[in-house]
Coordinates of C-alpha atoms and ligand atoms in Angstrom, one line a residue:
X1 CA -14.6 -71.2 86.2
X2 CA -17.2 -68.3 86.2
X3 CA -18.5 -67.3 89.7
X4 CA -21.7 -65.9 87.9
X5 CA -23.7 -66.9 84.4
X6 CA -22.6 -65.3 81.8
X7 CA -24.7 -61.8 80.7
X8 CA -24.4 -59.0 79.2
X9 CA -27.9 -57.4 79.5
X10 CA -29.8 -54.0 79.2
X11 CA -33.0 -53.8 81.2
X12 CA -35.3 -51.2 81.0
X13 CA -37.7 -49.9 84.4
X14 CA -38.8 -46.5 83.9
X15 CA -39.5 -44.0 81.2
X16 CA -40.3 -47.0 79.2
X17 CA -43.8 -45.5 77.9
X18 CA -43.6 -42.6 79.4
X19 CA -41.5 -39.7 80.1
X20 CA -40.6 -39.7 83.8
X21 CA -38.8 -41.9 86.0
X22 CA -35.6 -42.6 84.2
X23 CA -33.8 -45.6 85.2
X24 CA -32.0 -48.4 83.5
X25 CA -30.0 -51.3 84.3
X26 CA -26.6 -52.6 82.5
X27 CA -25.8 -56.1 84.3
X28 CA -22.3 -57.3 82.7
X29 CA -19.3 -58.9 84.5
X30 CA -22.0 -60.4 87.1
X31 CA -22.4 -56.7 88.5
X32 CA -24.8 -54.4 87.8
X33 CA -25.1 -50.8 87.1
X34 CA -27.8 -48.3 86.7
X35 CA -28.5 -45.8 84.3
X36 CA -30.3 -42.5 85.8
X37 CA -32.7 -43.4 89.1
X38 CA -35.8 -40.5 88.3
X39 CA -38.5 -40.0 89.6
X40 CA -42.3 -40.5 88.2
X41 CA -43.9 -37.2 88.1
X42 CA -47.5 -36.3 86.9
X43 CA -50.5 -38.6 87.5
X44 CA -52.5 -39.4 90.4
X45 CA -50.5 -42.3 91.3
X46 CA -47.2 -40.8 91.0
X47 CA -46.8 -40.9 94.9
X48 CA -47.7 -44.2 95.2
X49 CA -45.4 -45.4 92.3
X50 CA -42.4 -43.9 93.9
X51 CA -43.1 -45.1 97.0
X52 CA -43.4 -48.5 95.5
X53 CA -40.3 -51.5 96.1
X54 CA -37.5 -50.7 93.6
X55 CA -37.7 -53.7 90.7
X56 CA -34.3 -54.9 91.8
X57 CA -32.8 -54.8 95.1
X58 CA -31.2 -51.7 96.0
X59 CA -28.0 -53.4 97.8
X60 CA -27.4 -55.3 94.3
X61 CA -26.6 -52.5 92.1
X62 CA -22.8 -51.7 92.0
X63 CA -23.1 -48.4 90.5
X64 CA -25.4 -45.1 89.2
X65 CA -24.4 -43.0 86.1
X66 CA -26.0 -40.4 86.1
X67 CA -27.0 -38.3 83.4
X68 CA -28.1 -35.0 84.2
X69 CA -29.9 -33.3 87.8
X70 CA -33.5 -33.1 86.3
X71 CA -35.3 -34.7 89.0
X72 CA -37.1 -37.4 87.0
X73 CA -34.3 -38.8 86.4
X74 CA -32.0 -38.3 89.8
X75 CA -35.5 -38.2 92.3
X76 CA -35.5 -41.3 93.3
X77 CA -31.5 -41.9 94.5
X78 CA -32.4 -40.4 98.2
X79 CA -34.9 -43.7 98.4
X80 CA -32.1 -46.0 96.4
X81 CA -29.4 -45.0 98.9
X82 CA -32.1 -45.0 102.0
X83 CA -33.4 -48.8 100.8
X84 CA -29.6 -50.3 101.1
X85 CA -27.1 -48.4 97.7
X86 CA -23.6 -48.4 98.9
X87 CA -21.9 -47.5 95.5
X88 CA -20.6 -44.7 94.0
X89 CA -22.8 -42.5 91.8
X90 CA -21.2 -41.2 89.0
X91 CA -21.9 -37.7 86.8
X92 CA -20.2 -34.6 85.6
X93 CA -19.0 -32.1 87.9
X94 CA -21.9 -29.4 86.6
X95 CA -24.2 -31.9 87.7
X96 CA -22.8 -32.7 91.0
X97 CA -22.8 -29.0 91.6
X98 CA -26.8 -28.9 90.8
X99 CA -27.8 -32.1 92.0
X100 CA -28.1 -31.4 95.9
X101 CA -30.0 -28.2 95.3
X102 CA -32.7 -29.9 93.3
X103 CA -32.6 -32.9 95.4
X104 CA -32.9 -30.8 98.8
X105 CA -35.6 -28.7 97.0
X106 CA -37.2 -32.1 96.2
X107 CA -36.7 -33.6 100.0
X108 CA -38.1 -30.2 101.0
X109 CA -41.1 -30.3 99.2
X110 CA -42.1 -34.3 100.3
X111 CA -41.7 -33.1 103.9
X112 CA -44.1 -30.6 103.6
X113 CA -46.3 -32.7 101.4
X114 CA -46.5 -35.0 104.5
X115 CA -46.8 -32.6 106.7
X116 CA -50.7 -31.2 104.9
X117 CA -51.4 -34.8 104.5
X118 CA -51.2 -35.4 108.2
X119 CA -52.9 -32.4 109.0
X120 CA -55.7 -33.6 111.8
X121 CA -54.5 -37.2 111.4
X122 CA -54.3 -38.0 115.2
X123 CA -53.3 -42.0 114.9
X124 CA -49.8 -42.6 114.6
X125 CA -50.7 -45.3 111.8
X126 CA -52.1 -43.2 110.0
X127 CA -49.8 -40.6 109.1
X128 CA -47.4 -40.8 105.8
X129 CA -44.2 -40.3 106.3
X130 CA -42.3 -38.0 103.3
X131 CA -40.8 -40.0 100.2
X132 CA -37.4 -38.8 101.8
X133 CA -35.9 -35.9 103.8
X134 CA -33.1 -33.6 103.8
X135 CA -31.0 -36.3 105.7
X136 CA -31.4 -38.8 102.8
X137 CA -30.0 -35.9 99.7
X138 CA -27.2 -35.6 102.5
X139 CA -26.2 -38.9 101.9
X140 CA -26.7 -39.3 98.4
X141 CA -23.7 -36.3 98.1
X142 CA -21.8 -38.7 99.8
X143 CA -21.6 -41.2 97.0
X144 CA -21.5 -38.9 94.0
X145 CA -18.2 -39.0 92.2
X146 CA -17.6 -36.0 89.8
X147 CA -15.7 -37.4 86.3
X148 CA -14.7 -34.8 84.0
X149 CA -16.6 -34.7 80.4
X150 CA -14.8 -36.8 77.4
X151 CA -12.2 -38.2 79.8
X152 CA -13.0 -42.2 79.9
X153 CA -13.2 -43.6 83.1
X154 CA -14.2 -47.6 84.5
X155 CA -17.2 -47.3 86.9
X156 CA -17.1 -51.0 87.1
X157 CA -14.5 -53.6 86.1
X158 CA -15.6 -54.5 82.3
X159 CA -17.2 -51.3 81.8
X160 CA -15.5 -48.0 80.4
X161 CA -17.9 -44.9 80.5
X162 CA -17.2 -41.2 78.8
X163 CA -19.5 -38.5 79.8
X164 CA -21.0 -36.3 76.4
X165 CA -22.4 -32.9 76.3
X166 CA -26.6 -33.5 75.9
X167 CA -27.3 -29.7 75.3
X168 CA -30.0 -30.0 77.5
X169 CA -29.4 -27.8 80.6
X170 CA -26.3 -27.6 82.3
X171 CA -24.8 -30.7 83.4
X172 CA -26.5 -32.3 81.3
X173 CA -24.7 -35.3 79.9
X174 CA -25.0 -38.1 77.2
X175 CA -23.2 -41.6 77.6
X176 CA -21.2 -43.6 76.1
X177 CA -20.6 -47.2 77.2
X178 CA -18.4 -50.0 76.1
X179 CA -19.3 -53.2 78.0
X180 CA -16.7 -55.8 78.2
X181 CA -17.8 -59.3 79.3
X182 CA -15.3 -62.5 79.1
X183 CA -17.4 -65.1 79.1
X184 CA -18.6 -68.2 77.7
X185 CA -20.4 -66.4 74.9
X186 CA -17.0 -66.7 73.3
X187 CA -16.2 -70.8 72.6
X188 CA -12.5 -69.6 72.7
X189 CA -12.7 -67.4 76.5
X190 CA -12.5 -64.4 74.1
X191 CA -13.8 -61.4 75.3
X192 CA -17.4 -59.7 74.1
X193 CA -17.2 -55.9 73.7
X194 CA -20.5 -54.3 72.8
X195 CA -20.6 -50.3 72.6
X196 CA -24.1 -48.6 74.0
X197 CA -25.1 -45.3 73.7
X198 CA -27.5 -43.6 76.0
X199 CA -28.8 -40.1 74.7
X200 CA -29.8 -39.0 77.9
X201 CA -32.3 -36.1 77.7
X202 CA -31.2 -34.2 74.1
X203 CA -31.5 -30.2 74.3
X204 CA -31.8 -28.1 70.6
X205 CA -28.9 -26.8 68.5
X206 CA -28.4 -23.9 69.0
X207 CA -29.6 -23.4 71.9
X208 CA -28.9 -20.2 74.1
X209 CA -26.1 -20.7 76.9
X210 CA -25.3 -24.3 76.1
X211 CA -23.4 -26.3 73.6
X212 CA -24.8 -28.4 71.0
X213 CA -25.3 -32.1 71.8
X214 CA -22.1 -34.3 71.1
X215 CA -22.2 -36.0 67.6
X216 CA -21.3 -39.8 68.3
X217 CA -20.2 -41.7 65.3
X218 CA -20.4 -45.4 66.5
X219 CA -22.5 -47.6 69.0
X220 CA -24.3 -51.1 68.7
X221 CA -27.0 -50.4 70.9
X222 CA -28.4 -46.5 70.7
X223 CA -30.9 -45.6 73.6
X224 CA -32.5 -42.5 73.2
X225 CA -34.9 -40.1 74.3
X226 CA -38.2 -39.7 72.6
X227 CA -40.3 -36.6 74.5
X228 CA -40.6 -34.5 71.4
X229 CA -40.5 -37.2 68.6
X230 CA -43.9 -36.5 67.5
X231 CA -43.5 -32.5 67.1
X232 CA -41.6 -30.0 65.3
X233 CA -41.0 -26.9 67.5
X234 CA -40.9 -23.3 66.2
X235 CA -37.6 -22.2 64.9
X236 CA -36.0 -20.3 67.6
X237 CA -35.9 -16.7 65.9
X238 CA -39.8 -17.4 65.3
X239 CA -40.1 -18.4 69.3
X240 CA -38.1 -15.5 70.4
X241 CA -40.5 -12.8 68.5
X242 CA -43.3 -14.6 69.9
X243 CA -41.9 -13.9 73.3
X244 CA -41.3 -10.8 72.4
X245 CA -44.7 -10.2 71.1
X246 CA -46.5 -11.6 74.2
X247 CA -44.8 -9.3 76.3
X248 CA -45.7 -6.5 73.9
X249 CA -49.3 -7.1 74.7
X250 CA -48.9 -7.8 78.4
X251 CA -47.5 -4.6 79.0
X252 CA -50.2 -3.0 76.6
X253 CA -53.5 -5.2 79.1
X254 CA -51.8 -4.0 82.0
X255 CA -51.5 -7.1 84.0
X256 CA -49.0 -9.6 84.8
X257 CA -46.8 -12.2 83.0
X258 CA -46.6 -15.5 85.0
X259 CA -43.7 -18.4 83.6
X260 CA -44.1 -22.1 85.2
X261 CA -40.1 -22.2 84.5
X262 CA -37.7 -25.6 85.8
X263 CA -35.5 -23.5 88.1
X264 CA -32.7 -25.6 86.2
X265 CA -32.4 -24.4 82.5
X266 CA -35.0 -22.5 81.4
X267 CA -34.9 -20.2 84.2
X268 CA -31.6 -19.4 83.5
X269 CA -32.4 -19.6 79.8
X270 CA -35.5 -16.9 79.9
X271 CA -33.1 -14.6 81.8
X272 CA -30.6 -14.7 79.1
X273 CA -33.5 -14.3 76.6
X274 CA -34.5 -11.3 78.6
X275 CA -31.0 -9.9 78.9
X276 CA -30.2 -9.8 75.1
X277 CA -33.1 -8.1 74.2
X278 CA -33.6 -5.8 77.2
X279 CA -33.6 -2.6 75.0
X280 CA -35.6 -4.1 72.2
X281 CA -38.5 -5.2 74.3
X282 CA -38.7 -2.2 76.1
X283 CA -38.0 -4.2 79.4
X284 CA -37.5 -1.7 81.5
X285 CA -41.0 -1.1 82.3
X286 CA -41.5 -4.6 83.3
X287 CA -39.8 -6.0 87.1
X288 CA -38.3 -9.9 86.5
X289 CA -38.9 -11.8 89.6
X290 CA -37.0 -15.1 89.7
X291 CA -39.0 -16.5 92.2
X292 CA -37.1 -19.5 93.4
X293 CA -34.6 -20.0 95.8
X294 CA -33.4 -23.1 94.0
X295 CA -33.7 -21.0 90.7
X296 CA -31.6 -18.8 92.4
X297 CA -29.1 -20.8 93.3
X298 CA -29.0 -22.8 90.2
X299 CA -28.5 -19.6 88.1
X300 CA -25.9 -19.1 90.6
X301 CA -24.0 -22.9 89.8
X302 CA -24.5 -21.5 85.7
X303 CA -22.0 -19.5 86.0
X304 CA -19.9 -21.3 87.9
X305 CA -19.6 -23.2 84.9
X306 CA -18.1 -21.1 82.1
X307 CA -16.8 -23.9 80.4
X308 CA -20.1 -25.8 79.7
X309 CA -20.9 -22.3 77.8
X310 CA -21.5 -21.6 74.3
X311 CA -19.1 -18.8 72.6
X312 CA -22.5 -16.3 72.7
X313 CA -22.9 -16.4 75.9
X314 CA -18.9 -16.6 76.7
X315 CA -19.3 -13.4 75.3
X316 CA -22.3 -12.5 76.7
X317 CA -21.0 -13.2 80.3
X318 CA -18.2 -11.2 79.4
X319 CA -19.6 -8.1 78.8
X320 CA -21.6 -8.0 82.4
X321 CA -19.4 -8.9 85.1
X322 CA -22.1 -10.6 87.5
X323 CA -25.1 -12.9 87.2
X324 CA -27.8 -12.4 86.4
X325 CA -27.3 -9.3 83.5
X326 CA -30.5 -8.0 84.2
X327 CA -31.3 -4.2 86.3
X328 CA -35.0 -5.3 87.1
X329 CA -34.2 -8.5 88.2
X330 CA -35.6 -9.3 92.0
X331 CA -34.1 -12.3 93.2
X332 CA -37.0 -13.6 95.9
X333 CA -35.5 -16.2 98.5
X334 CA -37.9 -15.9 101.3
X335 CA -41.6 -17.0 101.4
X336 CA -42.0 -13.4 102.4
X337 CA -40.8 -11.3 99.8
X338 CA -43.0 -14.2 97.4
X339 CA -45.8 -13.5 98.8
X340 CA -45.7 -10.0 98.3
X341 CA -45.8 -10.3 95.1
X342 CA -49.4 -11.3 95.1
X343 CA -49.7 -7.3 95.6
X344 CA -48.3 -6.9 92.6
X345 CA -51.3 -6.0 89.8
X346 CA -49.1 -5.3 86.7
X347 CA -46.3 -5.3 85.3
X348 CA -44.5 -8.5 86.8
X349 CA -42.8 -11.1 85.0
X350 CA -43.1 -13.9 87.0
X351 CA -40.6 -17.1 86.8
X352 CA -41.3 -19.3 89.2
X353 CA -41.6 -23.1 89.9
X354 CA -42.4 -26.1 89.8
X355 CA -41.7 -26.0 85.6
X356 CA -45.0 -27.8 85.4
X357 CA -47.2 -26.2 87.5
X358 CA -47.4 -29.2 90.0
X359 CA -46.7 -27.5 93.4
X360 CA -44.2 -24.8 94.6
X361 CA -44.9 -20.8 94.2
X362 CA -45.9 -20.8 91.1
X363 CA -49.6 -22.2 92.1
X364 CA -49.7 -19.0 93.8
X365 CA -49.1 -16.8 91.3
X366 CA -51.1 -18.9 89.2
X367 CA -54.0 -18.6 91.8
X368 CA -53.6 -15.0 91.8
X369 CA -53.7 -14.1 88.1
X370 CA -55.5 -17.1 85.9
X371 CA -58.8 -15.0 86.7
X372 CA -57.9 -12.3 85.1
X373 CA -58.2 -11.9 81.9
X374 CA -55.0 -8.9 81.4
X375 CA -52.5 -11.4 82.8
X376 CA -50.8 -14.1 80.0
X377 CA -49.4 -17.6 81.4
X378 CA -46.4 -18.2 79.3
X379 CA -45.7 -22.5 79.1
X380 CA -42.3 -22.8 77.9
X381 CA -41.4 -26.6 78.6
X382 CA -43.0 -29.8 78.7
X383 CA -46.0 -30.4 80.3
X384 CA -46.6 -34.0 81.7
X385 CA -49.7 -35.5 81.4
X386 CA -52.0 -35.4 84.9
X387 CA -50.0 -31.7 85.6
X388 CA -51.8 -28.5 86.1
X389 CA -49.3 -27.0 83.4
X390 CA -50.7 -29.7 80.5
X391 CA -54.0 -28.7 81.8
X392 CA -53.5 -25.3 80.9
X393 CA -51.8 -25.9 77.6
X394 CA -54.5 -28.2 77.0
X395 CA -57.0 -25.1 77.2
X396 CA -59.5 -26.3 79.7
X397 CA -61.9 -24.2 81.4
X398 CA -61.2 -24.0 84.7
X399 CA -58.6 -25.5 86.8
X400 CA -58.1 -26.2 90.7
X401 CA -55.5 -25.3 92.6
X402 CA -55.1 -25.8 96.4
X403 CA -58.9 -27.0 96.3
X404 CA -60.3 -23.9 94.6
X405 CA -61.8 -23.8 91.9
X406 CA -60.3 -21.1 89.2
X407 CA -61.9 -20.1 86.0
X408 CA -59.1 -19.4 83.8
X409 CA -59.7 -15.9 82.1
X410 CA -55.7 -15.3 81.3
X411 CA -54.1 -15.9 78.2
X412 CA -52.0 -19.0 77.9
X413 CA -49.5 -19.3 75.2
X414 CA -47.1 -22.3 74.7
X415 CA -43.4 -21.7 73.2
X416 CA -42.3 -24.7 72.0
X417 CA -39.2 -23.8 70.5
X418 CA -37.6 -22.6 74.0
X419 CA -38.2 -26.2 74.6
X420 CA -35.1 -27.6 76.8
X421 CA -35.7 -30.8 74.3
X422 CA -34.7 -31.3 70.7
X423 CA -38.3 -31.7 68.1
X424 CA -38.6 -34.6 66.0
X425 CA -35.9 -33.6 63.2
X426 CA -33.0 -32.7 65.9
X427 CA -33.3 -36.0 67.3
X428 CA -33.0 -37.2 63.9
X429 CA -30.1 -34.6 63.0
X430 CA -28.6 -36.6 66.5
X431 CA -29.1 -39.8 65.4
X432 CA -27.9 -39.4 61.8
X433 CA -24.2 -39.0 63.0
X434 CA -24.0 -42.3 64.0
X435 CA -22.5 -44.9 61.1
X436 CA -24.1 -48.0 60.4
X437 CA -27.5 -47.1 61.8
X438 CA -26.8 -48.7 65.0
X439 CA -30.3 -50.3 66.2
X440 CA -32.2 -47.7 68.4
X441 CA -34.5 -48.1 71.9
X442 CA -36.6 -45.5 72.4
X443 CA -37.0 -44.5 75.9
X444 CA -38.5 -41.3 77.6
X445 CA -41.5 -40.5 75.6
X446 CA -45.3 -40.8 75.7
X447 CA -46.1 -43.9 73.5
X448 CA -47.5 -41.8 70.3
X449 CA -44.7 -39.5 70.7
X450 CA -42.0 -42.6 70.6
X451 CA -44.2 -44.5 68.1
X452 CA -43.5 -41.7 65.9
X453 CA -39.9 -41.2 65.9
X454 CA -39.6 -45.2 65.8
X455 CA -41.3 -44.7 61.9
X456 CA -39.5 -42.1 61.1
X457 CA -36.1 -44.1 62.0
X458 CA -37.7 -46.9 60.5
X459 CA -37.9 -45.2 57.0
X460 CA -34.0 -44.8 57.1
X461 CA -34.1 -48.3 57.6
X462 CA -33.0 -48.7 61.3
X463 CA -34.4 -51.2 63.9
X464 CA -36.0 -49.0 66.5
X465 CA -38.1 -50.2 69.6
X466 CA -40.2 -48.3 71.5
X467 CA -39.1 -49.8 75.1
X468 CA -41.1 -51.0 77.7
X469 CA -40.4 -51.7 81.5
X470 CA -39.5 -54.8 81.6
X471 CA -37.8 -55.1 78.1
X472 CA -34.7 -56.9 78.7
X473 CA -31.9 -57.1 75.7
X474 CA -29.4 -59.6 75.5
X475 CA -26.1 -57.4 74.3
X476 CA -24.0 -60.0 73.6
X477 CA -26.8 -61.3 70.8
X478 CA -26.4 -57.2 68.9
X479 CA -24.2 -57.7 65.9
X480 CA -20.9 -55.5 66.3
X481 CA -20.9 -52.3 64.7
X482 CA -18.7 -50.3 66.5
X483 CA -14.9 -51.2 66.9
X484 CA -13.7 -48.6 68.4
X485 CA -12.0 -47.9 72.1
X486 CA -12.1 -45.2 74.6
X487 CA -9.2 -43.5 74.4
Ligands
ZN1 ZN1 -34.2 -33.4 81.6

């Protein structure tokens, strides 16, 4: 007799119709598991949201795989642990090794969030309390459980998992799932195996530093990410001249160069840009400032990590025997030495955080060179919607930051093709290794963006869905297209 009914289910919460907040649930065996936990970024009520009860209760879930350490898809495991998770949270040792530094970063930045908001709040009732503090990422590290890429492993009785480079930053991982359930689907107590494959967040070929994303043959059930399926991005050679050409006329205006940058892959990403082509971009007379502790420490994790690189930058690494191979670069820790670069008239290249402009140093940079019109804001990821970054990408007039009121006067330019996420034909190139055009969710997209891969899939004559939270998906009910087994 079964102690539970029968199911074999995908169930979709966030980054259904919309690209933050990652998190989806696998219930099979009468246990269920959860796919990413992120958090909702961008948009007034993004606080509230992530504040908001869990769909499902916390203490239920048996276990996490995680994907990668971007925090819209990791953010909200300090509240999952906090609200009653006991299990263990499973990712790739890259992304162990990154997760508490953008988690604590994260935890950091809600306490002080709190801390302005209760500014001259005198009731005890009425203060907030942060989302979560450095207490709650401490115990989150206590669950995670490194498992090597390609090497199959069973986070749940019934369920076999492999971990897949994604391409995306480092750590980044796609996932491959096969899904036992023996059950009364079968008439004879067979056993149902269905194979799912979750794309995680897809980087470019050949992108700097990183592999290519793994080329999976086989699945029943494809779940993949849709950000960029609307867009084609600049090749990279074009982006990389464009770069080069931005900073050409920089240094000719005289002011600075400020770059919203995530302190997790593009950060490390520009700096590599920078090094190869110190000589040819006369670099010299510019000083780098990586202006992020958690940048800092990231780039530091990079190359901890040879093994995730690419034969480039193998070499590359190689040829300079410490990080970061760059003589201008100013690593800046303390609030401090930040602030002084506010000094600073011309001539700095400015990476800093939060990658989309939403809070951390970079709104002081930002603060102290959108009104002039010799410094150049250089956009090189994705820009949610409701984030001072897509305001600026978006071109309008003036912006506020910290209640002020800035007319922007520098030059914005947008490079697409350093983009830590494939375009529309990657994710296409991605797909098409699969046999049998295996029926594909879309997840992790804004709805025209998602809408738009789904036709283009569509013409090759797959099923695709754009998802919705909600969506459930009985597995059991996909015909079986994939036969294989982890081995
Ligand atoms: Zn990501």
């Amino acid at each position: 007799m079964l102690r539970y009914d029968p199911i074999m289910q995908l169930e979709f919460f966030g980054a259904a119709g919309e690209v933050t907040g990652s998190c989806h649930i696998v219930r099979a065996g009468g246990r269920q598991l959860l796919l990413d936990c992120g958090m909702i970024q961008g948009g007034a009520d993004a606080p509230a949201r992530n504040r908001r009860a869990f769909p499902f209760a916390p203490g239920s879930i048996d276990a996490v795989v995680l994907s990668h350490a971007h925090i819209d898809h990791c953010g909200r495991l300090p509240l999952l642990v906090a609200r009653g998770f006991r299990g263990p949270i499973y990712t790739n040792p890259a992304c162990a090794d990154l997760l508490p530094i953008l988690l604590r970063d994260a935890a950091e930045l809600a306490v002080r969030e709190a801390e302005r908001a209760n500014r001259g709040v005198s009731r005890d009732d009425q203060r907030v309390t942060a989302l979560f503090e450095p207490a709650d990422v401490d115990a989150v590290m206590r669950q995670v459980r490194a498992v090597a890429y390609d090497a199959p492993f069973e986070p749940l009785p019934g369920i076999t998992v492999r971990v897949r480079e994604a391409g995306h930053i480092l750590g980044s991982s796609s996932i491959e799932m096969w899904i036992e359930e023996a059950d009364g689907y079968d008439a004879h107590g067979g056993v149902t195996r269905r194979k799912l494959v979750f794309s995680g967040d897809l980087g470019q070929y050949d992108t700097p530093i990183l592999h290519d994303p793994f080329a999976f043959a086989t699945a029943d059930l494809v779940l993949m990410e849709s950000t960029y399926g609307d867009r084609l991005h600049r090749g990279r050679e074009d982006t990389t001249r464009e770069l080069g050409a931005v900073l050409a006329q920089a240094a000719r205006d005289g002011g600075n160069v400020v770059v919203p940058a995530f302190a997790i892959g593009r950060s490390q990403e520009l700096l590599y840009l920078l090094a190869q082509h110190y000589g040819e971009w006369h670099l010299a007379r510019w000083k780098v400032f990586l202006d992020s502790p958690m940048a800092i420490a990231a780039s530091r994790v990079y190359w901890q990590h040879p093994d995730r690189f690419d034969a480039e930058a193998t070499q590359l690494r190689a040829s300079f025997r410490g990080m970061p191979p760059l003589p201008n670069l100013v690593l800046t820790e303390t609030a401090d030495q930040s602030r002084a670069i506010n000094h600073v008239r011309g001539g700095a290249l400015i990476i800093a955080g939060s990658g989309m402009a939403n809070g951390g140093r970079v709104l002081h940079h930002l603060r102290h060179n959108l009104e002039r019109p010799e410094c150049h804001v250089v956009i090189v990821g994705f820009q949610a919607p409701g984030t001072l970054g897509r305001q600026l990408v978006d071109r309008v007039p003036e912006v506020f930051i910290h209640g002020r009121r800035l007319r922007v006067a520098a030059q914005v330019h947008t490079l697409g093709g350093l983009s830590a996420h494939g375009d529309q034909e990657q994710l296409l190139r991605w797909y098409d290794n699969f046999k049998d055009r295996p029926p594909v969710y879309l997840v992790h997209g804004e709805p025209r963006a998602a809408e738009a891969l789904a036709g283009k899939l569509r013409e090759r004559g797959t099923t695709a869905t754009v998802s919705r939270p909600g969506l459930q998906i009985d597995l059991a009910g996909l015909p079986a297209l994939a036969h294989d087994t982890p081995t």
